[in-house]
Amino acid sequence: MSNLVENMRALRISRGWSLGDLAEKMNSLVSRQALQKYETGEISPSPTVLQAIANTFHVKVLDLALNFNVALKVVAFRKRQRLTLKREKTLREEFAEKAQLRFTIQSRCEVESIMHIEFIDGRLGSLAPEEAASKLRHEWKLGDAPIRNLTSVMEDHGIHVITLGACDSFDGICGVSQCEHGNRKRFAIGVGASENGGRYRMT
């Protein structure tokens, strides 16, 4: 029940919706007051209402019950000055929700592609960006030619690239999750849906 409570609220906040907004999007199937009670755990939704909630968020009912107990640390957030605090909070919540879902699914797979901490923190962490990029190209055997599909290359190496809601004042966000076993981390990068190709790649 606690997962449902936490996930419902996280999904709603990540979309910037109030309880009233959610009730409206569900065509008033349930009231705002009922939704609030679902989120606080006072009452549980019926199977019909649970399915309607999942449909409204465009997720599966199972997603509402998944344990996203993954510690996610945001290590970088690039924005422009005009980004409001409310919009920043929504973007951070959306990123956390999507990154935690991916990390949860990744942790359940038999084979994981996870970066070693010593490589990122030790060999790249202290370098200038150009030097770090050069070493990463060497490590991943990319050569010196332009990279045709940067997203595919990153995801092939276990770095999740997540597209967030369009916002002209937001560039990108980077999150790191410590794995529960060994000296390893998972990484995710969030970028704005409104970014053009050049800025998207630069971010």
Coordinates of C-alpha atoms in Angstrom, one line a residue, residues 12-109:
R12 CA 0.9 13.5 -10.0
I13 CA 3.6 16.0 -8.9
S14 CA 5.9 15.1 -11.7
R15 CA 3.3 16.2 -14.1
G16 CA 2.6 19.4 -12.3
W17 CA -1.0 18.4 -11.5
S18 CA -3.1 19.3 -8.5
L19 CA -5.5 16.9 -6.9
G20 CA -8.3 18.8 -8.7
D21 CA -6.4 18.5 -12.0
L22 CA -6.2 14.7 -11.6
A23 CA -9.9 14.4 -10.7
E24 CA -10.8 16.4 -13.8
K25 CA -8.6 14.3 -16.0
M26 CA -10.3 11.3 -14.7
N27 CA -13.7 12.8 -15.8
S28 CA -14.7 13.2 -12.1
L29 CA -14.8 9.4 -11.6
V30 CA -13.7 10.1 -8.1
S31 CA -13.5 13.4 -6.1
R32 CA -10.5 15.4 -5.2
Q33 CA -11.1 14.5 -1.6
A34 CA -11.1 10.7 -2.4
L35 CA -7.8 11.1 -4.3
Q36 CA -6.3 12.9 -1.3
K37 CA -7.3 10.0 0.9
Y38 CA -5.7 7.5 -1.6
E39 CA -2.5 9.5 -1.4
T40 CA -2.4 9.6 2.4
G41 CA -3.3 5.9 2.6
E42 CA -6.6 6.5 4.5
I43 CA -8.6 4.5 1.9
S44 CA -7.7 2.2 -1.0
P45 CA -9.0 2.7 -4.6
S46 CA -11.2 0.0 -6.0
P47 CA -9.8 -2.1 -8.9
T48 CA -11.9 0.0 -11.4
V49 CA -10.6 3.3 -10.0
L50 CA -7.0 2.0 -9.8
Q51 CA -7.1 1.1 -13.5
A52 CA -8.5 4.6 -14.3
I53 CA -5.7 6.2 -12.3
A54 CA -3.1 4.1 -14.2
N55 CA -4.7 5.0 -17.5
T56 CA -4.7 8.7 -16.7
F57 CA -0.9 8.6 -15.9
H58 CA -0.3 6.4 -19.0
V59 CA 1.3 3.7 -16.9
K60 CA 0.4 0.1 -16.0
V61 CA -1.4 -0.8 -12.8
L62 CA 1.8 -2.7 -11.8
D63 CA 3.8 0.5 -12.1
L64 CA 1.7 2.0 -9.3
A65 CA 2.8 -0.8 -7.0
L66 CA 6.4 -1.0 -7.9
N67 CA 9.0 -0.3 -5.2
F68 CA 11.0 2.6 -6.5
N69 CA 13.2 2.5 -3.5
V70 CA 16.3 3.7 -5.4
A71 CA 18.3 6.5 -3.8
L72 CA 18.8 9.1 -6.6
K73 CA 21.2 11.9 -6.2
V74 CA 21.0 14.9 -8.6
V75 CA 24.5 16.0 -9.3
A76 CA 23.9 18.7 -11.9
F77 CA 21.0 20.8 -13.0
R78 CA 21.4 23.2 -15.9
K79 CA 18.8 26.0 -16.3
R80 CA 18.3 29.5 -17.3
Q81 CA 17.6 32.3 -14.9
R82 CA 13.9 32.7 -15.9
L83 CA 13.0 29.1 -14.8
T84 CA 10.6 29.3 -11.9
L85 CA 11.1 27.4 -8.7
K86 CA 7.7 25.6 -9.3
R87 CA 8.7 24.5 -12.8
E88 CA 12.1 23.4 -11.6
K89 CA 10.5 21.2 -8.8
T90 CA 8.2 19.6 -11.4
L91 CA 11.1 18.8 -13.7
R92 CA 13.1 17.4 -10.8
E93 CA 10.2 15.2 -9.8
E94 CA 9.5 14.1 -13.4
F95 CA 13.2 13.2 -13.8
A96 CA 13.3 11.3 -10.5
E97 CA 10.2 9.3 -11.3
K98 CA 11.4 8.3 -14.8
A99 CA 15.0 7.5 -13.7
Q100 CA 13.8 5.5 -10.7
L101 CA 11.5 3.4 -12.9
R102 CA 14.3 2.7 -15.3
F103 CA 16.8 1.8 -12.5
T104 CA 14.2 -0.5 -10.9
I105 CA 13.6 -2.3 -14.2
Q106 CA 17.4 -2.4 -14.8
S107 CA 18.1 -3.9 -11.4
R108 CA 15.6 -6.7 -12.2
C109 CA 17.4 -7.7 -15.4

